[in-house]
Structure formats: structure tokens, C-alpha cells
């Protein structure tokens, strides 16, 4: 997962370079804890109420076919709202449309390339980070702060606690404490 200082370094870079779409993608990737396939296939209506970005959203995960709820922080709402306005998106549009292919939305491969570019621009080791870094980051921060494994399990939409333990890279004994 990204460390807090790395998150802020990436955010500031994207803001300073006025990369509106990428800032929205980055912030929503961190906040939502969604897998890449779920993040890139979000539609505007999935995270908006009317013309406003909601503070919470519930999305059906492709892999598990189970709903997962996530909070959308104020910073992310502002970034996503700016992107929706900038791109003139309608409620039925995909949030992250593709620029390079006939696909209606960003592909998971394109998303992976974008994440790797962010990592390289931040001077981090590209091989150590990927799209799953985005999913893991907030979960790891929440676990570190609360030590509440069950909460993290629910946030990630895992059915087995063992999956969450493995996912966070912690020892089972530590988790059971």
C-alpha cells in the first residue's frame, strides 16, 4: 500500500499539473477500495445523487457479485465533481471513459499503466506498486489506526477473515490479538 506521504505527493502532483481526470481516478481509487475492474466500470449514477457526488456509494462487485459500500471523502467528491463537470458527463455515462479505444470505459490495463506512471513520477519502485496498491492503501491505513480486522473485512467485501489477514500482510496471531 501507499504511505500517507506518498498519497499526498501524488495528489499534489496531479493537482499542480491540472490532471483533473487522473486526480479523480486516484482519489476515488483510494477511497473506494474497489478492484480495478469495478473502479473503471463505475458510471456517474453509481456515485452521484442528482448532480452531486454522494458521500457514500454502494457498488456490486464483479468478482463476488456482492455489494460493497464505501465512503467518498470531501476531497474526492470535489475532484470527481470537477472531472464530471470538465468532461461534461451525464448520469448514464461511464465515469472514466476511454480515450484510446472503442471501449466505452477505461480498461483495467489502461488503469494499470496510469498507476505505474504515477508511481514512476513519484520516484517509487514501479514493480512494488500496482492497481491493487490503490485497493489496499485505505484498508491498511484503517487497520493500522483501528486494529479492527472485521471492519476492514467488510470494507473490502471479503467473505473470509483469512483473506483479509492475508491481504493486509499481517500474521494471523497478530490479527487474533
PDB file of N, CA and C in Angstrom, residues 7-8 11 23-24 26-33 47 53-57 70-81 138 141-142 145:
ATOM      1  N   UNK A   7       0.812   9.262  -0.811  1.00  0.00           N
ATOM      2  CA  UNK A   7      -0.524   9.646  -1.289  1.00  0.00           C
ATOM      3  C   UNK A   7      -0.558  11.151  -1.537  1.00  0.00           C
ATOM      4  N   UNK A   8      -0.070  11.905  -0.555  1.00  0.00           N
ATOM      5  CA  UNK A   8      -0.107  13.359  -0.683  1.00  0.00           C
ATOM      6  C   UNK A   8       0.820  13.846  -1.780  1.00  0.00           C
ATOM      7  N   UNK A  11      -1.052  13.184  -5.009  1.00  0.00           N
ATOM      8  CA  UNK A  11      -2.197  14.100  -5.108  1.00  0.00           C
ATOM      9  C   UNK A  11      -1.766  15.507  -5.510  1.00  0.00           C
ATOM     10  N   UNK A  23      -6.669  12.871 -11.137  1.00  0.00           N
ATOM     11  CA  UNK A  23      -6.861  13.163  -9.718  1.00  0.00           C
ATOM     12  C   UNK A  23      -8.146  12.503  -9.221  1.00  0.00           C
ATOM     13  N   UNK A  24      -9.202  12.592 -10.022  1.00  0.00           N
ATOM     14  CA  UNK A  24     -10.463  11.934  -9.656  1.00  0.00           C
ATOM     15  C   UNK A  24     -10.271  10.420  -9.581  1.00  0.00           C
ATOM     16  N   UNK A  26      -7.446   8.749  -9.075  1.00  0.00           N
ATOM     17  CA  UNK A  26      -6.573   8.437  -7.936  1.00  0.00           C
ATOM     18  C   UNK A  26      -7.354   8.497  -6.624  1.00  0.00           C
ATOM     19  N   UNK A  27      -8.026   9.623  -6.387  1.00  0.00           N
ATOM     20  CA  UNK A  27      -8.748   9.790  -5.126  1.00  0.00           C
ATOM     21  C   UNK A  27      -9.846   8.750  -4.956  1.00  0.00           C
ATOM     22  N   UNK A  28     -10.609   8.491  -6.019  1.00  0.00           N
ATOM     23  CA  UNK A  28     -11.691   7.518  -5.926  1.00  0.00           C
ATOM     24  C   UNK A  28     -11.134   6.105  -5.778  1.00  0.00           C
ATOM     25  N   UNK A  29     -10.005   5.830  -6.411  1.00  0.00           N
ATOM     26  CA  UNK A  29      -9.358   4.526  -6.254  1.00  0.00           C
ATOM     27  C   UNK A  29      -8.961   4.264  -4.808  1.00  0.00           C
ATOM     28  N   UNK A  30      -8.431   5.288  -4.149  1.00  0.00           N
ATOM     29  CA  UNK A  30      -8.040   5.163  -2.741  1.00  0.00           C
ATOM     30  C   UNK A  30      -9.287   5.039  -1.856  1.00  0.00           C
ATOM     31  N   UNK A  31     -10.241   5.949  -2.014  1.00  0.00           N
ATOM     32  CA  UNK A  31     -11.430   5.970  -1.154  1.00  0.00           C
ATOM     33  C   UNK A  31     -12.289   4.723  -1.298  1.00  0.00           C
ATOM     34  N   UNK A  32     -12.484   4.281  -2.519  1.00  0.00           N
ATOM     35  CA  UNK A  32     -13.462   3.207  -2.758  1.00  0.00           C
ATOM     36  C   UNK A  32     -12.964   1.823  -2.364  1.00  0.00           C
ATOM     37  N   UNK A  33     -11.660   1.621  -2.419  1.00  0.00           N
ATOM     38  CA  UNK A  33     -11.075   0.297  -2.150  1.00  0.00           C
ATOM     39  C   UNK A  33     -11.614  -0.747  -3.136  1.00  0.00           C
ATOM     40  N   UNK A  47     -22.225   6.912  -8.209  1.00  0.00           N
ATOM     41  CA  UNK A  47     -21.661   7.685  -7.098  1.00  0.00           C
ATOM     42  C   UNK A  47     -22.310   9.053  -6.919  1.00  0.00           C
ATOM     43  N   UNK A  53     -21.983  14.602  -6.180  1.00  0.00           N
ATOM     44  CA  UNK A  53     -21.299  13.369  -5.800  1.00  0.00           C
ATOM     45  C   UNK A  53     -21.705  13.037  -4.365  1.00  0.00           C
ATOM     46  N   UNK A  54     -22.125  11.814  -4.147  1.00  0.00           N
ATOM     47  CA  UNK A  54     -22.607  11.367  -2.837  1.00  0.00           C
ATOM     48  C   UNK A  54     -21.452  11.168  -1.858  1.00  0.00           C
ATOM     49  N   UNK A  55     -21.754  11.186  -0.579  1.00  0.00           N
ATOM     50  CA  UNK A  55     -20.727  10.940   0.434  1.00  0.00           C
ATOM     51  C   UNK A  55     -20.517   9.436   0.666  1.00  0.00           C
ATOM     52  N   UNK A  56     -21.468   8.624   0.197  1.00  0.00           N
ATOM     53  CA  UNK A  56     -21.354   7.166   0.274  1.00  0.00           C
ATOM     54  C   UNK A  56     -21.915   6.553  -0.998  1.00  0.00           C
ATOM     55  N   UNK A  57     -21.391   5.398  -1.334  1.00  0.00           N
ATOM     56  CA  UNK A  57     -21.907   4.679  -2.505  1.00  0.00           C
ATOM     57  C   UNK A  57     -21.895   3.181  -2.210  1.00  0.00           C
ATOM     58  N   UNK A  70     -18.834   2.168   0.319  1.00  0.00           N
ATOM     59  CA  UNK A  70     -17.639   2.945   0.632  1.00  0.00           C
ATOM     60  C   UNK A  70     -17.996   4.411   0.818  1.00  0.00           C
ATOM     61  N   UNK A  71     -17.176   5.074   1.605  1.00  0.00           N
ATOM     62  CA  UNK A  71     -17.327   6.498   1.849  1.00  0.00           C
ATOM     63  C   UNK A  71     -16.516   7.251   0.809  1.00  0.00           C
ATOM     64  N   UNK A  72     -17.051   8.381   0.375  1.00  0.00           N
ATOM     65  CA  UNK A  72     -16.333   9.246  -0.561  1.00  0.00           C
ATOM     66  C   UNK A  72     -16.017  10.532   0.189  1.00  0.00           C
ATOM     67  N   UNK A  73     -14.745  10.753   0.465  1.00  0.00           N
ATOM     68  CA  UNK A  73     -14.338  11.919   1.254  1.00  0.00           C
ATOM     69  C   UNK A  73     -14.595  13.213   0.487  1.00  0.00           C
ATOM     70  N   UNK A  74     -14.607  14.297   1.216  1.00  0.00           N
ATOM     71  CA  UNK A  74     -14.850  15.620   0.622  1.00  0.00           C
ATOM     72  C   UNK A  74     -13.843  15.914  -0.488  1.00  0.00           C
ATOM     73  N   UNK A  75     -12.582  15.624  -0.240  1.00  0.00           N
ATOM     74  CA  UNK A  75     -11.522  15.853  -1.228  1.00  0.00           C
ATOM     75  C   UNK A  75     -11.803  15.095  -2.525  1.00  0.00           C
ATOM     76  N   UNK A  76     -12.239  13.856  -2.379  1.00  0.00           N
ATOM     77  CA  UNK A  76     -12.552  13.030  -3.541  1.00  0.00           C
ATOM     78  C   UNK A  76     -13.811  13.529  -4.229  1.00  0.00           C
ATOM     79  N   UNK A  77     -14.816  13.908  -3.464  1.00  0.00           N
ATOM     80  CA  UNK A  77     -16.053  14.436  -4.068  1.00  0.00           C
ATOM     81  C   UNK A  77     -15.747  15.662  -4.926  1.00  0.00           C
ATOM     82  N   UNK A  78     -14.888  16.539  -4.408  1.00  0.00           N
ATOM     83  CA  UNK A  78     -14.523  17.741  -5.164  1.00  0.00           C
ATOM     84  C   UNK A  78     -13.782  17.385  -6.450  1.00  0.00           C
ATOM     85  N   UNK A  79     -12.852  16.442  -6.359  1.00  0.00           N
ATOM     86  CA  UNK A  79     -12.082  16.039  -7.540  1.00  0.00           C
ATOM     87  C   UNK A  79     -12.970  15.367  -8.583  1.00  0.00           C
ATOM     88  N   UNK A  80     -13.863  14.492  -8.129  1.00  0.00           N
ATOM     89  CA  UNK A  80     -14.758  13.783  -9.047  1.00  0.00           C
ATOM     90  C   UNK A  80     -15.765  14.761  -9.658  1.00  0.00           C
ATOM     91  N   UNK A  81     -16.287  15.685  -8.848  1.00  0.00           N
ATOM     92  CA  UNK A  81     -17.219  16.687  -9.372  1.00  0.00           C
ATOM     93  C   UNK A  81     -16.549  17.538 -10.443  1.00  0.00           C
ATOM     94  N   UNK A 138      -6.144   2.319   1.644  1.00  0.00           N
ATOM     95  CA  UNK A 138      -7.029   2.807   2.708  1.00  0.00           C
ATOM     96  C   UNK A 138      -7.336   1.707   3.718  1.00  0.00           C
ATOM     97  N   UNK A 141      -4.450   1.570   6.072  1.00  0.00           N
ATOM     98  CA  UNK A 141      -4.450   2.724   6.974  1.00  0.00           C
ATOM     99  C   UNK A 141      -5.518   2.574   8.055  1.00  0.00           C
ATOM    100  N   UNK A 142      -6.687   2.095   7.663  1.00  0.00           N
ATOM    101  CA  UNK A 142      -7.774   1.890   8.631  1.00  0.00           C
ATOM    102  C   UNK A 142      -7.393   0.801   9.628  1.00  0.00           C
ATOM    103  N   UNK A 145      -4.842   2.089  12.119  1.00  0.00           N
ATOM    104  CA  UNK A 145      -5.418   3.032  13.077  1.00  0.00           C
ATOM    105  C   UNK A 145      -6.342   2.350  14.074  1.00  0.00           C
TER     106      UNK A 145
END
